[in-house]
Amino acid sequence: MTEASRPIEVLFRVVSSGFGLGLPVEGVFVVCGRGDLVIWSGITGSEGAAMALLPGFPEWAYVTDDPGALLVGGSHPSRIAIRLGDFVGSGPGLPLEISIPFENVVFAGPIAHSSETHVLIDVLFATDRGRDGSARFNSRRSQDGSLAVGVCTVSIPRDHRLARLERPAAWRFWTDGEVGRHFMILARADLADGEFADQLSAQAGAPPQSFVFVHGYRTTFDDAIYRTAQLAYDLGFAGVPIAYSWPSAGNSLGYLSDLNNAEWSSEHLARFLARLRLLLPDLTIHTLAHSMGNRVLAGALQLVDSAASLQMDVRLNQVVLTAPDIDAAVFRRLAKSITARATQVTMYASINDEALRVARALQGGYIRAGDASEILIVHGVDTIDASAVDTNLVGHSYYGDNRSVLSDIFSLISTGARPSGRFGIEPATLGGQVYWTFRA
């Protein structure tokens, strides 16, 4: 067999459902050199089997009717993100023939390392947390609000399931996990400014882009790193993932102190976002904030918008606000500062969010922006009601724990499409104003 025709085994992950066949799934396909591309049945986790045979692989590639992600096997695999193309042959009859121009295939940066049991990715971080005696970051504030920057190397299991963050159960307090079974931080290092700039440039891809994840209430530093790694991996993100970790107490009793520290941290996030622009002027920056992290991000952008004397150049591309724990009336006022600094702003809300109901009760009964029991529609912000999708029991972490929401975020970040151009959501109206809902 010649080098050109040697079959190449490729591990395969689809982000969202397609054709009602029980996808998303995981499986294996084989690329026979530059010839046909075959995706065969026997796909794990599906209600049915799917097969696609597409001749002329250099011009065409496989995709479902929803954005997907492929992980190419090998000692130094690459990430491939694929967006929607035209398709024919949908329905129960197999095989399905799905056509997509090859130029729509986007190649991302390499994973740091791959083995049979796990892959490693590098997550950059910035934090204004203090440190304990072991130099680990704790729930206290850093001295003078100084920011530490660095990198964590995270191990992700090969059999990781989309929209899951595999960590040991809480009752297994004596173990931090097992490589190949759980997300694990295998290395962590502070970086000097020049080293951070070099790492940022090396991972940012071409064209350079990053996403900054701002975590919510009850989150430790390590939790923030794990979630950032999971989002980057599941989204097939073609750039550098960055965790911004503010000093959350990391427990259920710390809600009031978290409120205080979220406000305190806003200026530091603003300065960090401006710093990214200075380090890499062509960098496209996306942000994804969750829960109380939306307070940190909104406060940062309000500060940039109102304090011209600070001269901070903050320009964001996609701003994704998930389950924002912000007073809805206050959010209306903050929205102008958020939209002024972003290309596009998307807010996800849910009626099933028990955590926001508790937050509402703790704060005088005032509804939160992320509580879809009263849909909040604000000019310049695409509001998406995620109530129709399955969520966890608390319904607060659907941004990372639900495949439909992850798929929509994937489409948003990878293509920049408005809601009308994204699969799986449809318009609804309230008082003559449009918002969006997931199809049930």
mmCIF file of C-alpha atoms in Angstrom, residues 83 159 216 380 418:
data_model
loop_
_atom_site.group_PDB
_atom_site.id
_atom_site.type_symbol
_atom_site.label_atom_id
_atom_site.label_comp_id
_atom_site.label_asym_id
_atom_site.label_seq_id
_atom_site.Cartn_x
_atom_site.Cartn_y
_atom_site.Cartn_z
ATOM 1 C CA ARG A 83 -19.796 24.080 10.032
ATOM 2 C CA ASP A 159 -13.336 8.621 26.323
ATOM 3 C CA GLY A 216 -19.353 32.143 38.570
ATOM 4 C CA GLY A 380 -28.306 44.835 21.085
ATOM 5 C CA ARG A 418 -26.909 35.612 14.169
#
